[in-house]
Short mmCIF file of N, CA and C in Angstrom, two decimals:
data_model
loop_
_atom_site.label_atom_id
_atom_site.label_comp_id
_atom_site.label_asym_id
_atom_site.label_seq_id
_atom_site.Cartn_x
_atom_site.Cartn_y
_atom_site.Cartn_z
N MET G 6 28.08 -1.29 -12.99
CA MET G 6 27.34 -0.04 -13.08
C MET G 6 27.99 0.99 -12.17
N THR G 7 28.20 2.17 -12.70
CA THR G 7 28.73 3.25 -11.89
C THR G 7 27.58 4.16 -11.49
N THR G 8 27.86 5.09 -10.61
CA THR G 8 26.78 5.96 -10.14
C THR G 8 26.31 6.92 -11.23
N THR G 9 27.08 7.10 -12.31
CA THR G 9 26.69 8.03 -13.36
C THR G 9 26.17 7.34 -14.61
N SER G 10 26.23 6.04 -14.67
CA SER G 10 25.80 5.36 -15.89
C SER G 10 24.49 4.60 -15.66
N LEU G 11 23.79 4.42 -16.76
CA LEU G 11 22.57 3.63 -16.72
C LEU G 11 22.92 2.16 -16.85
N LEU G 12 22.14 1.32 -16.23
CA LEU G 12 22.29 -0.13 -16.36
C LEU G 12 21.53 -0.55 -17.61
N ASN G 13 22.22 -1.15 -18.58
CA ASN G 13 21.59 -1.61 -19.81
C ASN G 13 21.03 -3.01 -19.61
N VAL G 14 19.74 -3.17 -19.91
CA VAL G 14 19.05 -4.45 -19.73
C VAL G 14 18.41 -4.85 -21.06
N LEU G 15 18.67 -6.08 -21.49
CA LEU G 15 18.09 -6.62 -22.71
C LEU G 15 17.12 -7.73 -22.35
N PHE G 16 15.87 -7.59 -22.79
CA PHE G 16 14.84 -8.60 -22.58
C PHE G 16 14.70 -9.42 -23.86
N LEU G 17 14.72 -10.74 -23.73
CA LEU G 17 14.66 -11.63 -24.89
C LEU G 17 13.45 -12.55 -24.84
N CYS G 18 12.84 -12.74 -25.99
CA CYS G 18 11.87 -13.81 -26.19
C CYS G 18 12.04 -14.30 -27.63
N THR G 19 11.23 -15.19 -28.08
CA THR G 19 11.45 -15.79 -29.39
C THR G 19 11.19 -14.81 -30.53
N HIS G 20 10.00 -14.21 -30.58
CA HIS G 20 9.65 -13.37 -31.72
C HIS G 20 9.77 -11.88 -31.47
N ASN G 21 10.02 -11.47 -30.24
CA ASN G 21 10.12 -10.05 -29.89
C ASN G 21 8.87 -9.29 -30.36
N SER G 22 7.72 -9.84 -29.96
CA SER G 22 6.47 -9.17 -30.35
C SER G 22 5.55 -8.90 -29.16
N ALA G 23 5.76 -9.57 -28.04
CA ALA G 23 4.83 -9.40 -26.92
C ALA G 23 5.58 -9.18 -25.61
N ARG G 24 6.01 -10.26 -24.96
CA ARG G 24 6.58 -10.15 -23.61
C ARG G 24 7.82 -9.26 -23.54
N SER G 25 8.77 -9.47 -24.41
CA SER G 25 10.00 -8.67 -24.35
C SER G 25 9.72 -7.20 -24.67
N ILE G 26 8.78 -6.95 -25.56
CA ILE G 26 8.39 -5.57 -25.88
C ILE G 26 7.75 -4.91 -24.66
N LEU G 27 6.85 -5.64 -23.98
CA LEU G 27 6.23 -5.11 -22.76
C LEU G 27 7.30 -4.75 -21.73
N ALA G 28 8.25 -5.66 -21.51
CA ALA G 28 9.29 -5.44 -20.50
C ALA G 28 10.16 -4.24 -20.86
N GLU G 29 10.53 -4.13 -22.13
CA GLU G 29 11.34 -2.98 -22.57
C GLU G 29 10.63 -1.66 -22.27
N ALA G 30 9.38 -1.57 -22.69
CA ALA G 30 8.62 -0.32 -22.50
C ALA G 30 8.42 -0.02 -21.02
N LEU G 31 8.10 -1.04 -20.24
CA LEU G 31 7.88 -0.84 -18.80
C LEU G 31 9.13 -0.34 -18.10
N LEU G 32 10.26 -1.01 -18.32
CA LEU G 32 11.47 -0.60 -17.61
C LEU G 32 11.94 0.78 -18.06
N ASN G 33 11.82 1.08 -19.34
CA ASN G 33 12.20 2.42 -19.79
C ASN G 33 11.31 3.50 -19.19
N ASP G 34 10.07 3.17 -18.91
CA ASP G 34 9.16 4.12 -18.27
C ASP G 34 9.42 4.22 -16.77
N MET G 35 9.50 3.09 -16.11
CA MET G 35 9.60 3.05 -14.65
C MET G 35 11.00 3.37 -14.14
N GLY G 36 12.01 2.96 -14.87
CA GLY G 36 13.38 3.07 -14.37
C GLY G 36 14.25 3.99 -15.19
N LYS G 37 13.65 4.97 -15.84
CA LYS G 37 14.38 5.78 -16.81
C LYS G 37 15.59 6.52 -16.24
N ASP G 38 15.64 6.74 -14.94
CA ASP G 38 16.79 7.43 -14.36
C ASP G 38 17.95 6.50 -14.05
N GLU G 39 17.70 5.19 -14.02
CA GLU G 39 18.74 4.23 -13.65
C GLU G 39 18.97 3.13 -14.68
N PHE G 40 18.01 2.91 -15.56
CA PHE G 40 18.07 1.78 -16.50
C PHE G 40 17.80 2.25 -17.92
N LYS G 41 18.37 1.53 -18.87
CA LYS G 41 18.02 1.66 -20.28
C LYS G 41 17.68 0.26 -20.75
N ALA G 42 16.43 0.06 -21.16
CA ALA G 42 15.97 -1.26 -21.56
C ALA G 42 15.91 -1.39 -23.08
N TYR G 43 16.16 -2.60 -23.52
CA TYR G 43 16.09 -2.98 -24.93
C TYR G 43 15.36 -4.33 -24.98
N SER G 44 14.93 -4.71 -26.18
CA SER G 44 14.35 -6.04 -26.34
C SER G 44 14.74 -6.59 -27.70
N ALA G 45 14.69 -7.91 -27.80
CA ALA G 45 15.02 -8.58 -29.06
C ALA G 45 14.45 -9.99 -29.02
N GLY G 46 14.48 -10.64 -30.18
CA GLY G 46 14.00 -12.01 -30.29
C GLY G 46 15.06 -12.91 -30.88
N SER G 47 15.00 -14.17 -30.50
CA SER G 47 15.94 -15.15 -31.05
C SER G 47 15.63 -15.44 -32.50
N SER G 48 14.37 -15.39 -32.87
CA SER G 48 14.00 -15.63 -34.27
C SER G 48 12.71 -14.89 -34.62
N PRO G 49 12.80 -13.55 -34.66
CA PRO G 49 11.60 -12.81 -35.06
C PRO G 49 11.23 -13.16 -36.50
N ARG G 50 9.95 -13.20 -36.75
CA ARG G 50 9.48 -13.51 -38.11
C ARG G 50 9.79 -12.33 -39.02
N GLU G 51 9.91 -12.62 -40.32
CA GLU G 51 10.14 -11.54 -41.28
C GLU G 51 8.99 -10.54 -41.19
N ASN G 52 9.33 -9.28 -41.16
CA ASN G 52 8.35 -8.18 -41.04
C ASN G 52 7.53 -8.24 -39.76
N GLN G 53 8.09 -8.88 -38.73
CA GLN G 53 7.42 -8.98 -37.42
C GLN G 53 7.18 -7.58 -36.87
N GLN G 54 6.03 -7.37 -36.29
CA GLN G 54 5.69 -6.12 -35.63
C GLN G 54 5.28 -6.43 -34.19
N PRO G 55 5.43 -5.47 -33.28
CA PRO G 55 4.92 -5.70 -31.93
C PRO G 55 3.43 -6.01 -31.97
N ASN G 56 3.00 -6.88 -31.07
CA ASN G 56 1.59 -7.28 -31.02
C ASN G 56 0.73 -6.05 -30.70
N PRO G 57 -0.30 -5.79 -31.49
CA PRO G 57 -1.15 -4.61 -31.26
C PRO G 57 -1.82 -4.60 -29.88
N LEU G 58 -2.15 -5.77 -29.34
CA LEU G 58 -2.76 -5.81 -28.00
C LEU G 58 -1.75 -5.40 -26.94
N GLY G 59 -0.51 -5.79 -27.11
CA GLY G 59 0.54 -5.36 -26.19
C GLY G 59 0.71 -3.85 -26.23
N LEU G 60 0.74 -3.30 -27.43
CA LEU G 60 0.86 -1.85 -27.57
C LEU G 60 -0.34 -1.14 -26.96
N GLN G 61 -1.51 -1.73 -27.12
CA GLN G 61 -2.73 -1.13 -26.56
C GLN G 61 -2.69 -1.08 -25.04
N VAL G 62 -2.26 -2.16 -24.38
CA VAL G 62 -2.23 -2.13 -22.91
C VAL G 62 -1.17 -1.14 -22.41
N LEU G 63 -0.07 -1.03 -23.13
CA LEU G 63 0.95 -0.04 -22.74
C LEU G 63 0.39 1.38 -22.86
N GLN G 64 -0.24 1.68 -23.98
CA GLN G 64 -0.81 3.01 -24.18
C GLN G 64 -1.89 3.32 -23.14
N THR G 65 -2.73 2.34 -22.85
CA THR G 65 -3.79 2.54 -21.86
C THR G 65 -3.19 2.84 -20.49
N ALA G 66 -2.02 2.27 -20.20
CA ALA G 66 -1.34 2.51 -18.93
C ALA G 66 -0.52 3.80 -18.95
N GLY G 67 -0.55 4.51 -20.07
CA GLY G 67 0.18 5.77 -20.17
C GLY G 67 1.66 5.61 -20.46
N ILE G 68 2.04 4.47 -21.01
CA ILE G 68 3.45 4.17 -21.29
C ILE G 68 3.71 4.37 -22.78
N SER G 69 4.76 5.08 -23.09
CA SER G 69 5.10 5.38 -24.48
C SER G 69 5.42 4.10 -25.26
N ILE G 70 4.93 4.05 -26.49
CA ILE G 70 5.26 2.94 -27.38
C ILE G 70 6.16 3.43 -28.53
N GLU G 71 6.57 4.67 -28.44
CA GLU G 71 7.41 5.26 -29.49
C GLU G 71 8.72 4.48 -29.62
N GLY G 72 9.06 4.13 -30.83
CA GLY G 72 10.32 3.45 -31.10
C GLY G 72 10.30 1.96 -30.89
N LEU G 73 9.21 1.40 -30.37
CA LEU G 73 9.16 -0.04 -30.15
C LEU G 73 9.07 -0.76 -31.50
N ARG G 74 9.91 -1.75 -31.69
CA ARG G 74 9.90 -2.53 -32.91
C ARG G 74 10.46 -3.91 -32.62
N SER G 75 10.06 -4.88 -33.41
CA SER G 75 10.59 -6.24 -33.28
C SER G 75 11.94 -6.30 -33.97
N LYS G 76 12.91 -6.96 -33.31
CA LYS G 76 14.25 -7.05 -33.87
C LYS G 76 14.94 -8.33 -33.41
N SER G 77 15.97 -8.70 -34.12
CA SER G 77 16.74 -9.90 -33.79
C SER G 77 17.77 -9.59 -32.71
N TRP G 78 18.07 -10.60 -31.92
CA TRP G 78 19.12 -10.42 -30.92
C TRP G 78 20.49 -10.23 -31.55
N ASP G 79 20.62 -10.53 -32.84
CA ASP G 79 21.90 -10.29 -33.52
C ASP G 79 22.29 -8.82 -33.48
N GLU G 80 21.32 -7.92 -33.42
CA GLU G 80 21.61 -6.48 -33.32
C GLU G 80 22.43 -6.15 -32.09
N PHE G 81 22.27 -6.93 -31.05
CA PHE G 81 22.92 -6.63 -29.78
C PHE G 81 24.20 -7.43 -29.56
N ALA G 82 24.50 -8.33 -30.48
CA ALA G 82 25.73 -9.12 -30.40
C ALA G 82 26.75 -8.62 -31.41
N SER G 83 26.41 -7.58 -32.15
CA SER G 83 27.30 -7.09 -33.19
C SER G 83 28.16 -5.93 -32.68
N PRO G 84 29.28 -5.68 -33.37
CA PRO G 84 30.14 -4.55 -32.97
C PRO G 84 29.35 -3.24 -33.00
N GLY G 85 29.60 -2.40 -32.04
CA GLY G 85 28.92 -1.12 -31.96
C GLY G 85 27.60 -1.14 -31.23
N ALA G 86 27.13 -2.33 -30.87
CA ALA G 86 25.87 -2.43 -30.12
C ALA G 86 26.10 -1.96 -28.68
N PRO G 87 25.05 -1.48 -28.03
CA PRO G 87 25.21 -1.11 -26.62
C PRO G 87 25.65 -2.32 -25.80
N LYS G 88 26.54 -2.11 -24.86
CA LYS G 88 27.01 -3.20 -23.99
C LYS G 88 25.96 -3.43 -22.90
N MET G 89 25.52 -4.68 -22.80
CA MET G 89 24.49 -5.01 -21.82
C MET G 89 25.11 -5.36 -20.47
N ASP G 90 24.42 -4.96 -19.42
CA ASP G 90 24.80 -5.34 -18.06
C ASP G 90 24.01 -6.55 -17.59
N LEU G 91 22.78 -6.68 -18.10
CA LEU G 91 21.88 -7.75 -17.68
C LEU G 91 21.03 -8.17 -18.87
N ILE G 92 20.92 -9.48 -19.07
CA ILE G 92 20.07 -10.03 -20.12
C ILE G 92 19.06 -10.96 -19.46
N ILE G 93 17.78 -10.70 -19.71
CA ILE G 93 16.70 -11.47 -19.08
C ILE G 93 15.84 -12.10 -20.16
N THR G 94 15.76 -13.43 -20.15
CA THR G 94 14.82 -14.11 -21.04
C THR G 94 13.46 -14.10 -20.35
N VAL G 95 12.41 -13.85 -21.14
CA VAL G 95 11.07 -13.78 -20.57
C VAL G 95 10.15 -14.86 -21.13
N CYS G 96 10.71 -15.76 -21.94
CA CYS G 96 9.93 -16.91 -22.41
C CYS G 96 10.80 -18.15 -22.32
N ASP G 97 10.16 -19.28 -22.11
CA ASP G 97 10.90 -20.52 -21.92
C ASP G 97 11.66 -20.95 -23.17
N ASN G 98 11.11 -20.68 -24.35
CA ASN G 98 11.82 -21.06 -25.58
C ASN G 98 13.16 -20.36 -25.69
N ALA G 99 13.17 -19.04 -25.52
CA ALA G 99 14.41 -18.28 -25.63
C ALA G 99 15.40 -18.69 -24.54
N ALA G 100 14.89 -19.03 -23.37
CA ALA G 100 15.78 -19.43 -22.28
C ALA G 100 16.53 -20.71 -22.61
N GLY G 101 15.93 -21.58 -23.42
CA GLY G 101 16.55 -22.85 -23.76
C GLY G 101 17.41 -22.82 -25.01
N GLU G 102 17.47 -21.69 -25.68
CA GLU G 102 18.23 -21.61 -26.93
C GLU G 102 19.69 -21.23 -26.67
N VAL G 103 20.53 -21.58 -27.61
CA VAL G 103 21.93 -21.18 -27.54
C VAL G 103 22.00 -19.71 -27.91
N CYS G 104 22.45 -18.90 -26.98
CA CYS G 104 22.50 -17.46 -27.19
C CYS G 104 23.82 -17.06 -27.84
N PRO G 105 23.83 -15.88 -28.45
CA PRO G 105 25.10 -15.36 -28.97
C PRO G 105 26.08 -15.12 -27.82
N ILE G 106 27.32 -14.91 -28.17
CA ILE G 106 28.31 -14.48 -27.18
C ILE G 106 28.09 -12.99 -26.98
N TRP G 107 27.68 -12.62 -25.80
CA TRP G 107 27.38 -11.22 -25.54
C TRP G 107 28.64 -10.47 -25.13
N PRO G 108 28.92 -9.33 -25.75
CA PRO G 108 30.09 -8.54 -25.35
C PRO G 108 29.99 -8.14 -23.88
N GLY G 109 31.10 -8.21 -23.18
CA GLY G 109 31.15 -7.76 -21.79
C GLY G 109 30.69 -8.78 -20.76
N ASN G 110 30.32 -9.98 -21.19
CA ASN G 110 29.91 -11.04 -20.27
C ASN G 110 28.85 -10.55 -19.26
N PRO G 111 27.67 -10.15 -19.75
CA PRO G 111 26.64 -9.62 -18.85
C PRO G 111 26.03 -10.70 -17.96
N ALA G 112 25.43 -10.25 -16.88
CA ALA G 112 24.66 -11.14 -16.01
C ALA G 112 23.43 -11.61 -16.78
N THR G 113 22.96 -12.81 -16.47
CA THR G 113 21.79 -13.36 -17.15
C THR G 113 20.80 -13.92 -16.13
N ALA G 114 19.54 -13.89 -16.51
CA ALA G 114 18.48 -14.46 -15.67
C ALA G 114 17.31 -14.84 -16.56
N HIS G 115 16.46 -15.71 -16.04
CA HIS G 115 15.23 -16.09 -16.74
C HIS G 115 14.04 -15.74 -15.86
N TRP G 116 13.17 -14.90 -16.41
CA TRP G 116 11.92 -14.54 -15.75
C TRP G 116 10.80 -15.01 -16.68
N GLY G 117 10.30 -16.20 -16.48
CA GLY G 117 9.31 -16.77 -17.38
C GLY G 117 7.92 -16.21 -17.19
N TYR G 118 7.27 -15.92 -18.29
CA TYR G 118 5.88 -15.48 -18.31
C TYR G 118 5.16 -16.24 -19.41
N ALA G 119 3.90 -16.60 -19.17
CA ALA G 119 3.09 -17.22 -20.22
C ALA G 119 2.91 -16.22 -21.36
N ASP G 120 2.80 -16.74 -22.57
CA ASP G 120 2.65 -15.88 -23.74
C ASP G 120 1.21 -15.39 -23.85
N PRO G 121 0.97 -14.10 -23.62
CA PRO G 121 -0.40 -13.60 -23.68
C PRO G 121 -0.98 -13.63 -25.09
N SER G 122 -0.14 -13.70 -26.10
CA SER G 122 -0.64 -13.71 -27.48
C SER G 122 -1.19 -15.08 -27.89
N GLU G 123 -0.98 -16.09 -27.06
CA GLU G 123 -1.46 -17.43 -27.38
C GLU G 123 -2.82 -17.76 -26.77
N GLY G 124 -3.40 -16.80 -26.07
CA GLY G 124 -4.68 -17.05 -25.42
C GLY G 124 -5.84 -17.10 -26.39
N ASP G 125 -6.83 -17.90 -26.04
CA ASP G 125 -8.06 -17.96 -26.81
C ASP G 125 -9.10 -17.09 -26.12
N GLY G 126 -10.21 -16.92 -26.77
CA GLY G 126 -11.29 -16.18 -26.15
C GLY G 126 -11.62 -14.91 -26.92
N SER G 127 -12.44 -14.11 -26.29
CA SER G 127 -12.88 -12.85 -26.90
C SER G 127 -11.73 -11.86 -26.95
N ASP G 128 -11.92 -10.78 -27.69
CA ASP G 128 -10.91 -9.73 -27.74
C ASP G 128 -10.65 -9.17 -26.34
N ALA G 129 -11.70 -9.03 -25.56
CA ALA G 129 -11.55 -8.52 -24.20
C ALA G 129 -10.73 -9.48 -23.34
N GLU G 130 -10.92 -10.78 -23.51
CA GLU G 130 -10.15 -11.77 -22.75
C GLU G 130 -8.69 -11.77 -23.18
N LYS G 131 -8.44 -11.61 -24.46
CA LYS G 131 -7.06 -11.55 -24.95
C LYS G 131 -6.37 -10.30 -24.41
N LEU G 132 -7.07 -9.18 -24.43
CA LEU G 132 -6.52 -7.94 -23.90
C LEU G 132 -6.22 -8.08 -22.41
N GLU G 133 -7.10 -8.76 -21.69
CA GLU G 133 -6.89 -8.99 -20.26
C GLU G 133 -5.64 -9.83 -20.02
N ALA G 134 -5.36 -10.80 -20.88
CA ALA G 134 -4.14 -11.62 -20.75
C ALA G 134 -2.90 -10.73 -20.86
N PHE G 135 -2.91 -9.80 -21.78
CA PHE G 135 -1.79 -8.86 -21.92
C PHE G 135 -1.68 -7.96 -20.69
N ARG G 136 -2.81 -7.50 -20.20
CA ARG G 136 -2.80 -6.63 -19.02
C ARG G 136 -2.22 -7.36 -17.81
N LYS G 137 -2.63 -8.62 -17.62
CA LYS G 137 -2.11 -9.41 -16.49
C LYS G 137 -0.61 -9.63 -16.62
N THR G 138 -0.14 -9.93 -17.82
CA THR G 138 1.29 -10.12 -18.04
C THR G 138 2.04 -8.83 -17.75
N MET G 139 1.52 -7.71 -18.23
CA MET G 139 2.17 -6.42 -17.98
C MET G 139 2.26 -6.14 -16.49
N HIS G 140 1.20 -6.40 -15.75
CA HIS G 140 1.22 -6.13 -14.31
C HIS G 140 2.15 -7.08 -13.56
N ALA G 141 2.24 -8.32 -13.98
CA ALA G 141 3.19 -9.26 -13.36
C ALA G 141 4.62 -8.78 -13.59
N MET G 142 4.91 -8.34 -14.80
CA MET G 142 6.24 -7.81 -15.10
C MET G 142 6.51 -6.55 -14.29
N LYS G 143 5.52 -5.71 -14.19
CA LYS G 143 5.68 -4.45 -13.46
C LYS G 143 6.07 -4.71 -12.01
N ARG G 144 5.42 -5.68 -11.38
CA ARG G 144 5.75 -5.99 -9.98
C ARG G 144 7.21 -6.42 -9.83
N ARG G 145 7.67 -7.25 -10.73
CA ARG G 145 9.06 -7.72 -10.65
C ARG G 145 10.04 -6.59 -10.98
N LEU G 146 9.70 -5.77 -11.95
CA LEU G 146 10.57 -4.64 -12.30
C LEU G 146 10.63 -3.61 -11.18
N GLU G 147 9.54 -3.43 -10.45
CA GLU G 147 9.56 -2.53 -9.29
C GLU G 147 10.58 -3.02 -8.27
N LEU G 148 10.66 -4.33 -8.08
CA LEU G 148 11.65 -4.89 -7.16
C LEU G 148 13.07 -4.63 -7.66
N LEU G 149 13.29 -4.82 -8.96
CA LEU G 149 14.61 -4.56 -9.54
C LEU G 149 15.01 -3.10 -9.36
N ILE G 150 14.10 -2.21 -9.69
CA ILE G 150 14.38 -0.77 -9.60
C ILE G 150 14.64 -0.36 -8.15
N GLY G 151 13.95 -0.98 -7.21
CA GLY G 151 14.09 -0.62 -5.81
C GLY G 151 15.30 -1.20 -5.09
N LEU G 152 16.07 -2.01 -5.79
CA LEU G 152 17.23 -2.63 -5.15
C LEU G 152 18.30 -1.60 -4.78
N PRO G 153 19.00 -1.85 -3.67
CA PRO G 153 20.14 -0.98 -3.34
C PRO G 153 21.21 -1.11 -4.43
N LYS G 154 21.98 -0.05 -4.62
CA LYS G 154 22.99 -0.01 -5.68
C LYS G 154 23.98 -1.17 -5.60
N ASP G 155 24.33 -1.61 -4.40
CA ASP G 155 25.32 -2.70 -4.29
C ASP G 155 24.79 -4.01 -4.87
N LYS G 156 23.47 -4.17 -4.95
CA LYS G 156 22.88 -5.38 -5.53
C LYS G 156 22.89 -5.34 -7.06
N LEU G 157 23.22 -4.17 -7.63
CA LEU G 157 23.25 -4.00 -9.08
C LEU G 157 24.67 -4.00 -9.63
N GLU G 158 25.65 -4.19 -8.77
CA GLU G 158 27.04 -4.24 -9.22
C GLU G 158 27.29 -5.54 -9.96
N LYS G 159 28.22 -5.50 -10.90
CA LYS G 159 28.46 -6.63 -11.80
C LYS G 159 28.65 -7.96 -11.06
N GLY G 160 29.39 -7.98 -9.99
CA GLY G 160 29.69 -9.24 -9.31
C GLY G 160 28.49 -9.92 -8.66
N VAL G 161 27.46 -9.17 -8.34
CA VAL G 161 26.30 -9.74 -7.65
C VAL G 161 25.01 -9.66 -8.45
N LEU G 162 25.05 -8.97 -9.60
CA LEU G 162 23.84 -8.72 -10.37
C LEU G 162 23.16 -10.00 -10.84
N GLN G 163 23.93 -10.99 -11.27
CA GLN G 163 23.32 -12.22 -11.77
C GLN G 163 22.51 -12.92 -10.67
N GLY G 164 23.09 -13.06 -9.49
CA GLY G 164 22.36 -13.68 -8.39
C GLY G 164 21.13 -12.88 -7.99
N THR G 165 21.27 -11.56 -7.99
CA THR G 165 20.16 -10.69 -7.66
C THR G 165 19.01 -10.87 -8.65
N ALA G 166 19.32 -10.83 -9.94
CA ALA G 166 18.29 -10.96 -10.98
C ALA G 166 17.63 -12.34 -10.93
N ARG G 167 18.42 -13.35 -10.67
CA ARG G 167 17.85 -14.71 -10.59
C ARG G 167 16.97 -14.86 -9.36
N ASP G 168 17.35 -14.22 -8.26
CA ASP G 168 16.50 -14.26 -7.07
C ASP G 168 15.15 -13.58 -7.33
N LEU G 169 15.15 -12.52 -8.12
CA LEU G 169 13.89 -11.83 -8.42
C LEU G 169 12.94 -12.71 -9.22
N ALA G 170 13.47 -13.67 -9.95
CA ALA G 170 12.62 -14.59 -10.72
C ALA G 170 11.72 -15.40 -9.80
N LYS G 171 12.11 -15.53 -8.55
CA LYS G 171 11.33 -16.31 -7.58
C LYS G 171 10.23 -15.48 -6.94
N SER G 172 10.24 -14.18 -7.19
CA SER G 172 9.26 -13.30 -6.52
C SER G 172 8.02 -13.11 -7.36
#
């Protein structure tokens, strides 16, 4: 990362409908001057859409949902795709899968979160699961955004991102 460029971050989960979408929207909102976030899934379902409860908690928090859509990680491994600096898996399934060869050999890390879309209970309880996941992600992303620039350089970024998984 140079002082004039944004750090490109790709968040991955299996279906790209909940956790990775939340992370993309959060980082683009919170870190818009230093980061550009994207999200994708290892195997999004045909006609997959972002989870409506995830979109609702983002909107309630005042975070834009414009342009959010479910997509395959193949979009980011193809020629002409934005070059990623950091790729973060946010679900255990995606972390264990064989990933594409990413152009530019980006740093990688796993930040596991429980899937809020798998919760049982009332609509209010399901919405609360999404809210809790969003706030847990927000805390970790605040740490990433607050890091000194030298911790975001290519040679140390992987260790930095993996250390944040412990926080």
